[in-house]
GROMACS .gro file of C-alpha atoms in nm:
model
  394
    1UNK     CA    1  -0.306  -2.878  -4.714
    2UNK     CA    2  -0.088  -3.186  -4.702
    3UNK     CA    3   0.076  -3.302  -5.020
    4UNK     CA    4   0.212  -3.654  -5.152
    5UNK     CA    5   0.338  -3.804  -5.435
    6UNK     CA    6   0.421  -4.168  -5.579
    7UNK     CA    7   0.782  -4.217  -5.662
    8UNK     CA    8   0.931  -4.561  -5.801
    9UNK     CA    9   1.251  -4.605  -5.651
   10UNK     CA   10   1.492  -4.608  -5.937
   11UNK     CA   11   1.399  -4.262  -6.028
   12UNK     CA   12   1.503  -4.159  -5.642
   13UNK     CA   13   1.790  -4.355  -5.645
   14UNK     CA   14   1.940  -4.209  -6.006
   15UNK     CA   15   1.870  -3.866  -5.873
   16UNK     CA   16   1.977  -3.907  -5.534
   17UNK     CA   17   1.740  -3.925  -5.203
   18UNK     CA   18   1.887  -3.576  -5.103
   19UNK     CA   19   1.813  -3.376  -5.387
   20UNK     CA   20   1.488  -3.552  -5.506
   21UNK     CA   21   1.344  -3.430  -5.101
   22UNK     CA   22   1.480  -3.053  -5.180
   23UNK     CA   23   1.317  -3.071  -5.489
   24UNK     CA   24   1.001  -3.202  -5.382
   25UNK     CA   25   1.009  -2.925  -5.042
   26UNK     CA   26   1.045  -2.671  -5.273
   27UNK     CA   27   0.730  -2.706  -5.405
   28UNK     CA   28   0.532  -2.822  -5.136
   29UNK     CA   29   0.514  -3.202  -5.121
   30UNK     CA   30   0.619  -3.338  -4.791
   31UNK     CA   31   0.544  -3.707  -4.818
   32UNK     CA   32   0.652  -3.991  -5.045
   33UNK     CA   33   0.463  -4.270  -5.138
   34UNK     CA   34   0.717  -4.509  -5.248
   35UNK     CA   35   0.682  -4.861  -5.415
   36UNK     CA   36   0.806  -5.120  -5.276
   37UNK     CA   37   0.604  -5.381  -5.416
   38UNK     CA   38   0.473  -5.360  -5.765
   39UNK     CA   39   0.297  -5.497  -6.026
   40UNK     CA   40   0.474  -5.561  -6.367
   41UNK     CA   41   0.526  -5.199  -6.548
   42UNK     CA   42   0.704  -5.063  -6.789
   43UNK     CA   43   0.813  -4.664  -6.740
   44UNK     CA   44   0.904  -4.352  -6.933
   45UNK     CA   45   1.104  -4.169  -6.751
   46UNK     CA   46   1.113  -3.799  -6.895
   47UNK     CA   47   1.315  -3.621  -6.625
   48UNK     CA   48   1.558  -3.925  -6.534
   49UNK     CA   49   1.920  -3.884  -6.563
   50UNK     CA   50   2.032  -4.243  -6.612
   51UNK     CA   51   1.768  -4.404  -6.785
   52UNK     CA   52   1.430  -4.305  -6.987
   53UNK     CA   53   1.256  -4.627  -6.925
   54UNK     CA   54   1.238  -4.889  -6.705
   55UNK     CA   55   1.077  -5.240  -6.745
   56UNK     CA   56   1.026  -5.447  -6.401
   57UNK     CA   57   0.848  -5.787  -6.399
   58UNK     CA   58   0.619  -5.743  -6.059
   59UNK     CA   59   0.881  -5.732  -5.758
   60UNK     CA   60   0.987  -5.617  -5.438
   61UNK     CA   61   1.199  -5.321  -5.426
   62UNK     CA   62   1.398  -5.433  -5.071
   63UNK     CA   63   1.576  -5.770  -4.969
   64UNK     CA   64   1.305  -5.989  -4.775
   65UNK     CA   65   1.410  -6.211  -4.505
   66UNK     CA   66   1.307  -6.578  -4.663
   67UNK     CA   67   1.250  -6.748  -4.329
   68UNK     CA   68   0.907  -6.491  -4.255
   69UNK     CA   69   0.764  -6.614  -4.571
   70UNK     CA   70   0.552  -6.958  -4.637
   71UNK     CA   71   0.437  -7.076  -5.001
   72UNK     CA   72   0.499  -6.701  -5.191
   73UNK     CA   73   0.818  -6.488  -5.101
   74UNK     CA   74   0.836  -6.149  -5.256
   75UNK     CA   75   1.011  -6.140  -5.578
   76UNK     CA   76   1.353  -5.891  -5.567
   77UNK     CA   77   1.381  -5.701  -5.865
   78UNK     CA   78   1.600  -5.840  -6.091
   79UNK     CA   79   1.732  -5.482  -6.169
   80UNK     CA   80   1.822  -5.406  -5.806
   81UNK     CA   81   2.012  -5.734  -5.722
   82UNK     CA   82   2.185  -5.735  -5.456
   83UNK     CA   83   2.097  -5.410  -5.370
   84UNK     CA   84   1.809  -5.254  -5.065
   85UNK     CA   85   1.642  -4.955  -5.278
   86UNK     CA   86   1.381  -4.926  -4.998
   87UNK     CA   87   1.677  -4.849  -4.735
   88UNK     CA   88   1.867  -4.695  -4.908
   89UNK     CA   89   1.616  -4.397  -4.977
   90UNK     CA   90   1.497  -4.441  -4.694
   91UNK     CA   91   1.874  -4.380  -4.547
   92UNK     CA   92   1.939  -4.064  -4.733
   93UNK     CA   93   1.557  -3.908  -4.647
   94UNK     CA   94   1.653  -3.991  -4.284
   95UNK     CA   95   1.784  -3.588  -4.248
   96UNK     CA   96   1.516  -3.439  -4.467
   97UNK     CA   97   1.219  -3.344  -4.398
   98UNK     CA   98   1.034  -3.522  -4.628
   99UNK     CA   99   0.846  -3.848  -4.476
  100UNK     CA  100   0.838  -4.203  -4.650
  101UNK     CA  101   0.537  -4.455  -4.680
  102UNK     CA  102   0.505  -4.741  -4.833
  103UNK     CA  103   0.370  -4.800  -5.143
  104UNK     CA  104   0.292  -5.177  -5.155
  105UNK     CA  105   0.078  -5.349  -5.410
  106UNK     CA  106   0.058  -5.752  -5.268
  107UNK     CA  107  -0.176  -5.957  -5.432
  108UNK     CA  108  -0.167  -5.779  -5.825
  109UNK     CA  109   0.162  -5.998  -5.962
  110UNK     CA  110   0.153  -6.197  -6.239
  111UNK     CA  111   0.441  -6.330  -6.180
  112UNK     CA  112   0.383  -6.448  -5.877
  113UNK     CA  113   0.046  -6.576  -6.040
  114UNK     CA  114   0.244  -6.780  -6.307
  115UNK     CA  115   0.462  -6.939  -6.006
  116UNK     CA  116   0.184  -7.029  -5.803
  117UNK     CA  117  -0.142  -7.063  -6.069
  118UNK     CA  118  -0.277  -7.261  -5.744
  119UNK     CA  119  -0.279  -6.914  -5.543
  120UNK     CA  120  -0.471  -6.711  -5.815
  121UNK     CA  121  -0.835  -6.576  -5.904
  122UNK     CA  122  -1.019  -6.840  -6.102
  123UNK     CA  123  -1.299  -6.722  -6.304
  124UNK     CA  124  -1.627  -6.841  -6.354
  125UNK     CA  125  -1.491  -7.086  -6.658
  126UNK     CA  126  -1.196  -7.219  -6.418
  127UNK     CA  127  -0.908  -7.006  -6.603
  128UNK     CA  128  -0.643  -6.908  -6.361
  129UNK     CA  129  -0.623  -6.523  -6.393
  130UNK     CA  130  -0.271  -6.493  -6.351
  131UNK     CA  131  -0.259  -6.105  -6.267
  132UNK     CA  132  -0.409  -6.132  -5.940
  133UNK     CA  133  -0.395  -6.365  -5.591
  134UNK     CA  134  -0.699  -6.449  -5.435
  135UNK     CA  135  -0.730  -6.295  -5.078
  136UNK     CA  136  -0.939  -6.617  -4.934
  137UNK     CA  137  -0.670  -6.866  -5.046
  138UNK     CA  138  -0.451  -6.904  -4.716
  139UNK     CA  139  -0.107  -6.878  -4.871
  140UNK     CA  140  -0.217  -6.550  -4.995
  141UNK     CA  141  -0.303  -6.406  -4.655
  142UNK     CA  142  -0.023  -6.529  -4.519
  143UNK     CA  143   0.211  -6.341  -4.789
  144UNK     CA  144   0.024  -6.040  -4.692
  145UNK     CA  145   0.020  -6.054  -4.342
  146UNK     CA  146   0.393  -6.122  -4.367
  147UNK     CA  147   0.456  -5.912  -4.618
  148UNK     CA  148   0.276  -5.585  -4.447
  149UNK     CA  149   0.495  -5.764  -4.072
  150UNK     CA  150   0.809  -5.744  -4.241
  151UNK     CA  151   0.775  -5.373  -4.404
  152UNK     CA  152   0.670  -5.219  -4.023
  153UNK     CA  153   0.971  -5.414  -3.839
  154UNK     CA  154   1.194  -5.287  -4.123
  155UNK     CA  155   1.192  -4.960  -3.970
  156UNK     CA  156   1.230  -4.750  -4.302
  157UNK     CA  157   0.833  -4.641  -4.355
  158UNK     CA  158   0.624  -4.392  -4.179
  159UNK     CA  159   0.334  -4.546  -4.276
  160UNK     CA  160   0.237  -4.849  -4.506
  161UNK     CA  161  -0.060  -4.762  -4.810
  162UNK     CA  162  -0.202  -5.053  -5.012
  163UNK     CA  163  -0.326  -5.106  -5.330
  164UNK     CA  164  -0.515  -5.390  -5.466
  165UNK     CA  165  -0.500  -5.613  -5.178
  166UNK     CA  166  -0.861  -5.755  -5.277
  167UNK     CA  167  -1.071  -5.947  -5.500
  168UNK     CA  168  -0.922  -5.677  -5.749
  169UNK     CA  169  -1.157  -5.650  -6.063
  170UNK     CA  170  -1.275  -5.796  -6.432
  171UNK     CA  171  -0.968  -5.841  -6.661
  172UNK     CA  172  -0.727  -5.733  -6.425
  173UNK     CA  173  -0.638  -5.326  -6.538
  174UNK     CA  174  -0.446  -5.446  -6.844
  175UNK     CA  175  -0.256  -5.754  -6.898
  176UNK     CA  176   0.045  -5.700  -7.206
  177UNK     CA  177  -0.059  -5.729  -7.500
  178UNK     CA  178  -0.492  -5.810  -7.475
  179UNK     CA  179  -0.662  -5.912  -7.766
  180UNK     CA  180  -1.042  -5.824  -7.628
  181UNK     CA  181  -1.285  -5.772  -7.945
  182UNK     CA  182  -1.601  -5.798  -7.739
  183UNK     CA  183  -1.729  -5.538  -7.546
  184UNK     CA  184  -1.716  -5.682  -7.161
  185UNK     CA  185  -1.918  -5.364  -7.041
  186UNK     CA  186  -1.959  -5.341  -6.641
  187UNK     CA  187  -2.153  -5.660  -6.568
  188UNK     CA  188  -1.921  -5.855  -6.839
  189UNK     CA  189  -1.600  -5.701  -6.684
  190UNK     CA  190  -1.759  -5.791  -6.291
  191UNK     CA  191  -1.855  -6.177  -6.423
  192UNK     CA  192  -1.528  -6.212  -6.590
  193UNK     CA  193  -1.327  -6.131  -6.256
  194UNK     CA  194  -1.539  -6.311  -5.999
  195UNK     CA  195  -1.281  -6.578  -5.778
  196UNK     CA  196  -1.461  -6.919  -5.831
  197UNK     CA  197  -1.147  -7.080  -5.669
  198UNK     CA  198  -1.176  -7.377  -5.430
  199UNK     CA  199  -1.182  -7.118  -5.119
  200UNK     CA  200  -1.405  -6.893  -5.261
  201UNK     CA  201  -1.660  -7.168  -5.300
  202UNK     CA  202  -1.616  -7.301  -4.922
  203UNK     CA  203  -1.647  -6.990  -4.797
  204UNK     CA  204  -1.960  -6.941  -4.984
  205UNK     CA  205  -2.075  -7.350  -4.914
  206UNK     CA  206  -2.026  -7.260  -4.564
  207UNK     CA  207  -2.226  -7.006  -4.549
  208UNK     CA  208  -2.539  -7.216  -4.731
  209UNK     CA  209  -2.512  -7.062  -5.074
  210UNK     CA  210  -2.599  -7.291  -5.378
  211UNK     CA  211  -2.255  -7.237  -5.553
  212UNK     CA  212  -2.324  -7.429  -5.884
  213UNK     CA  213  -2.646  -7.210  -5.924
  214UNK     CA  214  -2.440  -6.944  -5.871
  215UNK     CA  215  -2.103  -7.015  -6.094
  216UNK     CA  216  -2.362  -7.148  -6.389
  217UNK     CA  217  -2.532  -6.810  -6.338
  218UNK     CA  218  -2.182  -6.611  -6.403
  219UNK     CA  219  -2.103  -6.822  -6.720
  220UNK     CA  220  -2.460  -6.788  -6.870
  221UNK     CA  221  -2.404  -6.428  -6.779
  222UNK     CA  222  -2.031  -6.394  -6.967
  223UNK     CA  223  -2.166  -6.603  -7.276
  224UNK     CA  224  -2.458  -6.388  -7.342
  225UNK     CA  225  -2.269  -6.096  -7.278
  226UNK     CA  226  -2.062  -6.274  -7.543
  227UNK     CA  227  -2.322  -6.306  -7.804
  228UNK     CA  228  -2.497  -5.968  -7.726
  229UNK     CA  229  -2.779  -6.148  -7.565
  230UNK     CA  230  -2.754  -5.840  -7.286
  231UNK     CA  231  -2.647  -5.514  -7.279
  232UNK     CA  232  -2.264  -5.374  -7.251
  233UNK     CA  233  -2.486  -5.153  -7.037
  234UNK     CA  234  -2.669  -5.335  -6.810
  235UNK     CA  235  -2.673  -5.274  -6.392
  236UNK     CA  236  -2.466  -5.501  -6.223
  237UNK     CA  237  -2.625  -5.479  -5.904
  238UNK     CA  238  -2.947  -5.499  -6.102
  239UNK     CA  239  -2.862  -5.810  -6.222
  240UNK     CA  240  -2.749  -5.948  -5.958
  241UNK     CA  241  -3.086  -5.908  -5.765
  242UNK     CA  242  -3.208  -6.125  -6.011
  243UNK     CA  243  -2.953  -6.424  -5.961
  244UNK     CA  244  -2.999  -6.444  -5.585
  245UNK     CA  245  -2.762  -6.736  -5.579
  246UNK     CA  246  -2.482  -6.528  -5.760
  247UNK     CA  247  -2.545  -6.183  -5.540
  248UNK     CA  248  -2.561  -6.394  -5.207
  249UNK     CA  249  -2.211  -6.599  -5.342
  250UNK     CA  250  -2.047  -6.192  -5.418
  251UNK     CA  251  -2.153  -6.095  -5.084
  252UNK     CA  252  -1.944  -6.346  -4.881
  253UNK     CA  253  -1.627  -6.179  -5.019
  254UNK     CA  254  -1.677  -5.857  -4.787
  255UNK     CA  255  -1.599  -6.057  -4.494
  256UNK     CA  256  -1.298  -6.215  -4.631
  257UNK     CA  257  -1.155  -5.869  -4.703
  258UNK     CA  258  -1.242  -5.748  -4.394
  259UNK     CA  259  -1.110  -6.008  -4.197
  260UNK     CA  260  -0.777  -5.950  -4.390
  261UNK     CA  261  -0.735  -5.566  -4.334
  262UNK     CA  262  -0.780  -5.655  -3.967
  263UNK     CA  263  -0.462  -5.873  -3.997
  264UNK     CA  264  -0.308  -5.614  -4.146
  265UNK     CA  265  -0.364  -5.349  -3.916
  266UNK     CA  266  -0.253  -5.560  -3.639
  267UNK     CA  267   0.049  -5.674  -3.795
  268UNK     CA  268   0.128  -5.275  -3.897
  269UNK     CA  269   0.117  -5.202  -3.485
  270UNK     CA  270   0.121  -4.852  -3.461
  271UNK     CA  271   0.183  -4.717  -3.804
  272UNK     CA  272  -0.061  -4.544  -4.021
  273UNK     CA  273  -0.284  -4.757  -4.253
  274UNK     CA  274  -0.365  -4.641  -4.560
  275UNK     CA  275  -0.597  -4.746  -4.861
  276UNK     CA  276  -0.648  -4.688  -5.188
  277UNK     CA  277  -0.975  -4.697  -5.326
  278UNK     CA  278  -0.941  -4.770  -5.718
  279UNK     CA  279  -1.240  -4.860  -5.973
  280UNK     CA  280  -1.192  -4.905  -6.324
  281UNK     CA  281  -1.409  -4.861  -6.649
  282UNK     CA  282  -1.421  -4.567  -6.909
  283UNK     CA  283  -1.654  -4.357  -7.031
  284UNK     CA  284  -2.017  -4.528  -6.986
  285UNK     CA  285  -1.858  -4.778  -6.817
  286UNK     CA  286  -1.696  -4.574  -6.578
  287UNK     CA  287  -1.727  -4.676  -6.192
  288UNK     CA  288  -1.725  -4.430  -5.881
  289UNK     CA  289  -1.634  -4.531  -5.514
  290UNK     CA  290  -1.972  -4.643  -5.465
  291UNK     CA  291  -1.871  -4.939  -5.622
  292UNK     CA  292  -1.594  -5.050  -5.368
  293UNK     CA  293  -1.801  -5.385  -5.350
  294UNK     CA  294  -1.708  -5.496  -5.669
  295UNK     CA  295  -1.355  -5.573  -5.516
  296UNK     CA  296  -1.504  -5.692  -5.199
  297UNK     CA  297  -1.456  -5.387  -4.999
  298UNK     CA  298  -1.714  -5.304  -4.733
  299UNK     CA  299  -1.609  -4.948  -4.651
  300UNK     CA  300  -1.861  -4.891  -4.337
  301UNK     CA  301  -1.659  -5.235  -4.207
  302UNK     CA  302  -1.305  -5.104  -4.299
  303UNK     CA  303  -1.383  -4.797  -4.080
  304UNK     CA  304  -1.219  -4.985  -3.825
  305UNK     CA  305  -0.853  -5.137  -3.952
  306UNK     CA  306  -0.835  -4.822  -4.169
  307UNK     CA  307  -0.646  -4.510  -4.054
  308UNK     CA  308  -0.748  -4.358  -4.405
  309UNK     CA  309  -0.842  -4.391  -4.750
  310UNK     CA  310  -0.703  -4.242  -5.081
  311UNK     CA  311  -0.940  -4.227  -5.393
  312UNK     CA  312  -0.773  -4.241  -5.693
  313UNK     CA  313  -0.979  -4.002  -5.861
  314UNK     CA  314  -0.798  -3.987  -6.216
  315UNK     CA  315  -1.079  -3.785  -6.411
  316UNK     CA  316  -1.023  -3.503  -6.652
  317UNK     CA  317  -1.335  -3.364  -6.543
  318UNK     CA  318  -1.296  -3.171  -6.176
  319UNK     CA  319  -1.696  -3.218  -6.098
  320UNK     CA  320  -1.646  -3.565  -6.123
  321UNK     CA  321  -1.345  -3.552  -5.872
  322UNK     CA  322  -1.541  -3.383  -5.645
  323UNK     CA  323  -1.809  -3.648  -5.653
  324UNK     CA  324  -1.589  -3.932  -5.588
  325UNK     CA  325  -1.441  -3.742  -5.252
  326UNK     CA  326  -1.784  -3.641  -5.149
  327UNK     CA  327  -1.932  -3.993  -5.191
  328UNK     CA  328  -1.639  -4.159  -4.998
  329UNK     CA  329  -1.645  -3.901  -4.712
  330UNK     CA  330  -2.026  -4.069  -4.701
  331UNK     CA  331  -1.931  -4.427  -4.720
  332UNK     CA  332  -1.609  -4.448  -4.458
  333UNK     CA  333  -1.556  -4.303  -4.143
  334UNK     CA  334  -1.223  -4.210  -4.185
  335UNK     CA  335  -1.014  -3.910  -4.320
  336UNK     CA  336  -1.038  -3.926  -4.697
  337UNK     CA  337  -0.776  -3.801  -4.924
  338UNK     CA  338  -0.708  -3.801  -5.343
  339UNK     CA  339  -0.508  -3.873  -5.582
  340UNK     CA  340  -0.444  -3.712  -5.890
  341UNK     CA  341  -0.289  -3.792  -6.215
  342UNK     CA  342  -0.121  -3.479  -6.303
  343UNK     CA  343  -0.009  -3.585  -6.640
  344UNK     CA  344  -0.131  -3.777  -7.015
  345UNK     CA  345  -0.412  -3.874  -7.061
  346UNK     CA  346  -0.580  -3.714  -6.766
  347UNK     CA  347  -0.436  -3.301  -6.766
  348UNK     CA  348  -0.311  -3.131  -7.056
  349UNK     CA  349  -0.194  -2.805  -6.882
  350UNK     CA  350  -0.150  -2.666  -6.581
  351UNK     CA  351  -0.544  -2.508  -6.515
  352UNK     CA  352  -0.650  -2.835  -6.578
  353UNK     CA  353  -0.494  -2.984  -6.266
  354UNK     CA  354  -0.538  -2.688  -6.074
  355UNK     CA  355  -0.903  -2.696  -6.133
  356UNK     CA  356  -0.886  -3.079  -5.984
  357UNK     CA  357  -0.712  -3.003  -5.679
  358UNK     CA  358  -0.951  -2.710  -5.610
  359UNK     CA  359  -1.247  -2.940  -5.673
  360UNK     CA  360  -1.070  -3.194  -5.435
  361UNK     CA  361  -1.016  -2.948  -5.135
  362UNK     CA  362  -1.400  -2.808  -5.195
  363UNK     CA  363  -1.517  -3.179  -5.158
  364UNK     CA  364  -1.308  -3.237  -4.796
  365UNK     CA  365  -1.018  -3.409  -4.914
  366UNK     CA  366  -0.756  -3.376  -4.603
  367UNK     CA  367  -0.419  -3.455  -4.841
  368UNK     CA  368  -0.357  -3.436  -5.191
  369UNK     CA  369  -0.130  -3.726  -5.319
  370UNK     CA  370  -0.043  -3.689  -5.705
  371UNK     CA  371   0.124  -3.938  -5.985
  372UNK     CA  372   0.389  -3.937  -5.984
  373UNK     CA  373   0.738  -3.806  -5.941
  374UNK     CA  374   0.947  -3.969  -6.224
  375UNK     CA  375   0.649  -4.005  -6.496
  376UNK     CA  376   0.549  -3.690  -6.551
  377UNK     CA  377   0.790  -3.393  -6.702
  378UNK     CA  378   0.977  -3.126  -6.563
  379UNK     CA  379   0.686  -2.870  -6.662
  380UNK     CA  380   0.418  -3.074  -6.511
  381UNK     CA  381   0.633  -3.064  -6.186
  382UNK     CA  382   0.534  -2.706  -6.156
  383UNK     CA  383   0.196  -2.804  -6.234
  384UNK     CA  384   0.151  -2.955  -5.935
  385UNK     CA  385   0.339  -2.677  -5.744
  386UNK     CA  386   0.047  -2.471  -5.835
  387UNK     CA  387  -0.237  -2.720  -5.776
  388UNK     CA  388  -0.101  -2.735  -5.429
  389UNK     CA  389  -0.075  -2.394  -5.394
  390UNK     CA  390  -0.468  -2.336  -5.552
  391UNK     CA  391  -0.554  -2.600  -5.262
  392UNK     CA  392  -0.421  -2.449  -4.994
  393UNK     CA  393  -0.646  -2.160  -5.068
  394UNK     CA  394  -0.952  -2.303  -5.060
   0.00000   0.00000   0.00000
């Protein structure tokens, strides 16, 4: 089975391109899946020789050329300067065997969102949620579209995965410091999230949806969420069925994503395009793939632009990996693959991941891609040396 595994560039380039690929050969990983554009994150780095953590405002991890770029141009990291970290491990992989993708995570910067509050989600209440871009607002497609033009003519990638190039989802996967004392639940989260923005709504108008029924039914829905007027636990789609207005206005967004990964693909030519398919929520509130329409996603559409798809399936139970492979290899017509968190809080020893690759490779999943290279420690390293290995036997 194939093997892959994120890497953020500054723990490739303070260990050198060279001996990060023999490292990785050695125990089975052929691919990298590196970032190149990020959200904001702060790192530990346990096996790192230079530095133990890094802090990075969301940025681009290569120099951009300016003059492709309209309204938004990719941020350069501030710690990179002057530097090309995407070429330059790109450059010294160029003899290895090891292959490089790219990593690139467009529309989820806040600072890009604080820049250009015009260009962001709005929620139902008209607050800007800085964290994320709205896919129907046209300076945000074409950042993307450039964006995903510029990384294929670079030259450096072998293919090009995405993350969060969508309508994204509730409060945004953490935002600093949040200071959230009321239990959102799954419909609260969904509400909270939904793009009210001026294109959202004239894509809906044009399609002959009542959009003030429908944005007055998402705040009624938030406030008595609010005042525990409805359950942390109610159905979503349940609900939904019973705002027609509001589930009508939430289905226009599948064609707007849609539309957009056909850009993409076209503008990525003849290299592989890869998606990750990531839902949120905990415990109870805990989402499978099945619920890829919460971010807009219509997988049976996405067949199409889609070369493949990557769940992130970061469970600590295996049976619950399994599911989430099995139901996407139902949804999408396309080769499915995981990836696993092979370190805190999701495996706490080596059987643990092992059990989740196995479960993975019973379920059809064609590559294994695990997080990640400079997060986890040395000992987990070997962890995932032996999931792979597990894998391959099943």
């Amino acid at each position: 089975m194939n093997a892959a595994i994120w890497a953020h560039p500054w723990d490739i380039i303070d260990e050198g391109s060279e001996a990060v690929a023999e490292r990785l050969l050695d125990i089975g990983i052929t691919e990298v899946n590196l970032a190149t554009t990020m959200h904001s994150v702060q790192t530990l780095n346990p096996h790192n020789p230079e530095r133990k953590t890094f802090f990075a405002d969301a940025s681009a991890y290569f120099q951009p050329d300016e003059s492709r770029y309209g309204e938004l141009v990719p941020d350069v990291n501030e710690t990179m300067g002057d530097a090309d970290w995407l070429a330059e491990i790109a450059n010294g992989l160029e003899t290895t065997p090891v292959s490089l993708n790219s990593w690139t995570v467009p529309f989820h910067s806040s600072k890009q969102g604080r820049r250009h509050p015009q260009t962001t989600l709005e929620n139902p209440f008209g607050d800007s949620l800085v964290w994320g871009l709205c896919p129907s607002n046209p300076d945000v497609r074409e950042y993307g579209t450039a964006l995903v033009a510029e990384l294929a003519d670079r030259g450096d990638v072998d293919g090009i995965e995405m993350e969060l190039a969508d309508f994204q989802y509730g409060t945004g996967y953490g935002w600093h410091h949040q200071e959230f004392f009321t239990r959102l639940g799954g419909l609260g989260e969904f509400l909270f999230g939904l793009c009210f923005c001026e294109h959202c709504q004239a894509n809906a108008r044009e399609a002959g949806i009542d959009v003030e029924t429908a944005r007055e039914s998402a705040r009624n829905g938030l406030e008595m969420r609010f005042e525990g007027g409805i359950s942390h636990r109610t159905d979503v789609a349940g609900w939904l069925a019973e705002h027609p207005s509001l589930a009508r206005y939430v289905g226009t967004r599948k064609a707007v994503v849609t539309d957009l990964f056909d850009e993409f693909a076209e503008q990525m030519g003849a290299l592989p395009f890869g998606y990750y398919l990531k839902m949120g929520g905990l415990g109870d509130d805990r989402m499978g793939v099945e619920h890829s329409w919460k971010h807009g996603l219509d997988l049976d559409a996405l067949s199409e632009p889609l070369d493949y798809v990557t769940v992130l399936a970061y469970h600590s139970d295996p049976t619950v990996v399994r599911d989430d492979v099995r139901t996407a290899r139902s949804l999408i017509d396309v080769p499915v693959n995981v990836g696993l968190l092979a370190g805190h809080p999701i495996v706490d020893s080596r059987a643990s991941l092992v059990a989740q690759a196995e479960a993975a490779a019973e379920a059809g999943a064609e590559k294994l891609s695990f997080y990640g290279y400079g997060v986890v420690p040395e000992r987990n390293i070997e962890w995932i040396r032996a999931a792979i290995d597990a894998a391959a036997r099943i």
